[in-house]
Each structure stands twice: as structure tokens, then as C-alpha cells.
Amino acid sequence: MTVTGIGGFFFRARDPGALRGWYRTHLGVGGEGYDPWRQAAGPTMFLPFGSSTDYWPADKPWLLNLRVDNLDAVLARLNAAGIAVTTDPAWDSPEAGRFARIHDPESNPIELWEPPVPV
């Protein structure tokens, strides 16, 4: 018997309803109430980092990485909504794909990842 995927991502929020709405509106993540989010099949990284990593802010115990299929379109939508986006060409590579960073209204870090196109 093996694990077949991630069944959920649960975290504390000051205003859970508002944060659920923000994720649904801006990222298309989550359903109404407890309706599940049906995600596309694809790669998922499960990767613990060292406690001293500087890959995301030290005051946050986790970094949510969301896989996207068109990073440019997602970033355009986020920018139009006034959501600050950080990109860095050094993060991108043909082997790993493309990345961008945003924060939700409660300052939780979110990495957006467009996997590389298979050759």
C-alpha cells in the first residue's frame, strides 16, 4: 500500500472564509465550503528543507508551491488584480521550469511553478 497523492493542505488563518475566497478568486484553488479542488495530474514535489533555509521567510514554516500551465497568463491576472508578483530569471531553468512568488492576504508565501515543457 502506498500514498497516491496529497489529500489536502491545511493551515491556520485569521479569517478562513476570506482567505478561501482569495485563493478561489485569484488562483482557482479550492471549492465552495468543503467541496474538493480537482487538480490536474502532474508532478508534485515533497521536499523538506533545512531549518536554516532562506528560500522563503524564516517566520513562515512552509511555502506553498502551486503548479500552473501558463505562468505568463497567471501573472497578468494577478498583476491586474493588484497582487504583487516577484520573479527572478535566476530561478528559472530549462530543466526545472519557471517560477514566481506572491503572498496571500495573510502574508503566507506562495510559489507559482510552470514545469518545463517535455522534449
mmCIF file of C-alpha atoms in Angstrom:
data_model
loop_
_atom_site.group_PDB
_atom_site.id
_atom_site.type_symbol
_atom_site.label_atom_id
_atom_site.label_comp_id
_atom_site.label_asym_id
_atom_site.label_seq_id
_atom_site.Cartn_x
_atom_site.Cartn_y
_atom_site.Cartn_z
ATOM 1 C CA MET A 1 0.000 0.000 0.000
ATOM 2 C CA THR A 2 1.388 3.413 -0.953
ATOM 3 C CA VAL A 3 0.302 7.007 -0.764
ATOM 4 C CA THR A 4 -1.318 8.101 -4.031
ATOM 5 C CA GLY A 5 -1.184 11.888 -3.653
ATOM 6 C CA ILE A 6 -1.709 14.830 -1.360
ATOM 7 C CA GLY A 7 -5.208 14.739 0.086
ATOM 8 C CA GLY A 8 -5.227 18.257 1.465
ATOM 9 C CA PHE A 9 -3.206 21.210 2.648
ATOM 10 C CA PHE A 10 -4.463 22.545 5.983
ATOM 11 C CA PHE A 11 -3.246 25.677 7.743
ATOM 12 C CA ARG A 12 -4.398 28.272 10.240
ATOM 13 C CA ALA A 13 -5.809 31.624 9.102
ATOM 14 C CA ARG A 14 -7.030 34.737 10.892
ATOM 15 C CA ASP A 15 -10.060 34.874 8.556
ATOM 16 C CA PRO A 16 -10.526 31.426 6.947
ATOM 17 C CA GLY A 17 -13.566 32.395 4.865
ATOM 18 C CA ALA A 18 -11.919 35.454 3.356
ATOM 19 C CA LEU A 19 -8.699 33.562 2.658
ATOM 20 C CA ARG A 20 -10.601 30.670 0.993
ATOM 21 C CA GLY A 21 -12.286 33.272 -1.216
ATOM 22 C CA TRP A 22 -8.970 34.927 -2.111
ATOM 23 C CA TYR A 23 -7.419 31.590 -3.168
ATOM 24 C CA ARG A 24 -10.541 30.674 -5.168
ATOM 25 C CA THR A 25 -10.767 34.094 -6.877
ATOM 26 C CA HIS A 26 -7.109 34.704 -7.706
ATOM 27 C CA LEU A 27 -5.669 31.206 -8.076
ATOM 28 C CA GLY A 28 -8.673 28.981 -8.766
ATOM 29 C CA VAL A 29 -7.778 26.821 -5.771
ATOM 30 C CA GLY A 30 -10.480 25.321 -3.591
ATOM 31 C CA GLY A 31 -14.194 24.919 -3.921
ATOM 32 C CA GLU A 32 -17.154 26.286 -2.043
ATOM 33 C CA GLY A 33 -17.069 25.268 1.627
ATOM 34 C CA TYR A 34 -15.671 21.768 1.806
ATOM 35 C CA ASP A 35 -16.037 20.910 -1.883
ATOM 36 C CA PRO A 36 -12.724 19.429 -3.036
ATOM 37 C CA TRP A 37 -10.465 21.108 -5.550
ATOM 38 C CA ARG A 38 -9.966 18.796 -8.538
ATOM 39 C CA GLN A 39 -6.394 19.262 -9.663
ATOM 40 C CA ALA A 40 -4.718 18.152 -12.863
ATOM 41 C CA ALA A 41 -2.411 15.163 -12.744
ATOM 42 C CA GLY A 42 1.245 16.032 -12.819
ATOM 43 C CA PRO A 43 4.405 16.239 -10.778
ATOM 44 C CA THR A 44 4.286 17.168 -7.100
ATOM 45 C CA MET A 45 7.423 17.805 -5.089
ATOM 46 C CA PHE A 46 7.552 16.600 -1.473
ATOM 47 C CA LEU A 47 10.792 18.107 -0.236
ATOM 48 C CA PRO A 48 11.767 19.015 3.322
ATOM 49 C CA PHE A 49 14.278 21.883 3.507
ATOM 50 C CA GLY A 50 16.857 22.531 6.227
ATOM 51 C CA SER A 51 15.677 24.644 9.143
ATOM 52 C CA SER A 52 18.056 27.446 8.169
ATOM 53 C CA THR A 53 16.876 27.750 4.539
ATOM 54 C CA ASP A 54 16.489 31.236 3.139
ATOM 55 C CA TYR A 55 14.303 30.006 0.247
ATOM 56 C CA TRP A 56 11.281 31.626 1.966
ATOM 57 C CA PRO A 57 10.849 33.908 5.018
ATOM 58 C CA ALA A 58 12.160 32.454 8.273
ATOM 59 C CA ASP A 59 8.982 33.407 10.167
ATOM 60 C CA LYS A 60 6.867 31.117 7.934
ATOM 61 C CA PRO A 61 7.151 27.351 8.496
ATOM 62 C CA TRP A 62 6.035 26.420 4.964
ATOM 63 C CA LEU A 63 5.997 27.521 1.328
ATOM 64 C CA LEU A 64 3.055 26.519 -0.841
ATOM 65 C CA ASN A 65 4.114 25.689 -4.408
ATOM 66 C CA LEU A 66 1.314 25.647 -6.976
ATOM 67 C CA ARG A 67 1.789 24.152 -10.438
ATOM 68 C CA VAL A 68 0.431 26.287 -13.303
ATOM 69 C CA ASP A 69 0.220 25.628 -17.048
ATOM 70 C CA ASN A 70 0.666 29.216 -18.265
ATOM 71 C CA LEU A 71 2.687 31.336 -15.855
ATOM 72 C CA ASP A 72 2.512 34.468 -18.021
ATOM 73 C CA ALA A 73 -1.310 34.402 -18.054
ATOM 74 C CA VAL A 74 -1.493 33.809 -14.287
ATOM 75 C CA LEU A 75 0.928 36.664 -13.601
ATOM 76 C CA ALA A 76 -1.030 39.017 -15.873
ATOM 77 C CA ARG A 77 -4.244 38.212 -13.965
ATOM 78 C CA LEU A 78 -2.534 38.701 -10.585
ATOM 79 C CA ASN A 79 -0.952 41.989 -11.675
ATOM 80 C CA ALA A 80 -4.337 43.216 -12.941
ATOM 81 C CA ALA A 81 -5.792 42.425 -9.501
ATOM 82 C CA GLY A 82 -3.038 44.481 -7.828
ATOM 83 C CA ILE A 83 -1.261 41.457 -6.330
ATOM 84 C CA ALA A 84 2.498 41.960 -6.051
ATOM 85 C CA VAL A 85 4.489 39.396 -8.020
ATOM 86 C CA THR A 86 8.215 38.695 -7.713
ATOM 87 C CA THR A 87 10.156 36.983 -10.482
ATOM 88 C CA ASP A 88 13.867 36.372 -10.910
ATOM 89 C CA PRO A 89 15.390 34.906 -14.082
ATOM 90 C CA ALA A 90 17.941 33.124 -11.868
ATOM 91 C CA TRP A 91 15.104 30.936 -10.510
ATOM 92 C CA ASP A 92 14.237 29.630 -13.990
ATOM 93 C CA SER A 93 15.934 26.909 -15.999
ATOM 94 C CA PRO A 94 15.018 24.612 -18.891
ATOM 95 C CA GLU A 95 15.400 21.627 -16.527
ATOM 96 C CA ALA A 96 13.318 22.973 -13.612
ATOM 97 C CA GLY A 97 10.839 25.305 -15.317
ATOM 98 C CA ARG A 98 9.747 28.843 -14.437
ATOM 99 C CA PHE A 99 8.879 30.334 -11.048
ATOM 100 C CA ALA A 100 7.242 33.393 -9.495
ATOM 101 C CA ARG A 101 6.404 34.361 -5.910
ATOM 102 C CA ILE A 102 3.358 36.014 -4.380
ATOM 103 C CA HIS A 103 1.898 36.299 -0.868
ATOM 104 C CA ASP A 104 -1.694 35.785 0.186
ATOM 105 C CA PRO A 105 -3.501 38.465 2.254
ATOM 106 C CA GLU A 106 -2.121 36.911 5.458
ATOM 107 C CA SER A 107 1.474 37.129 4.129
ATOM 108 C CA ASN A 108 1.837 33.392 3.512
ATOM 109 C CA PRO A 109 4.379 32.719 0.739
ATOM 110 C CA ILE A 110 3.197 31.081 -2.478
ATOM 111 C CA GLU A 111 5.468 29.927 -5.265
ATOM 112 C CA LEU A 112 3.944 29.520 -8.713
ATOM 113 C CA TRP A 113 5.677 26.921 -10.866
ATOM 114 C CA GLU A 114 5.349 26.262 -14.578
ATOM 115 C CA PRO A 115 7.074 22.896 -15.152
ATOM 116 C CA PRO A 116 9.396 22.574 -18.123
ATOM 117 C CA VAL A 117 7.909 21.550 -21.436
ATOM 118 C CA PRO A 118 8.837 17.923 -22.165
ATOM 119 C CA VAL A 119 11.045 17.466 -25.226
#
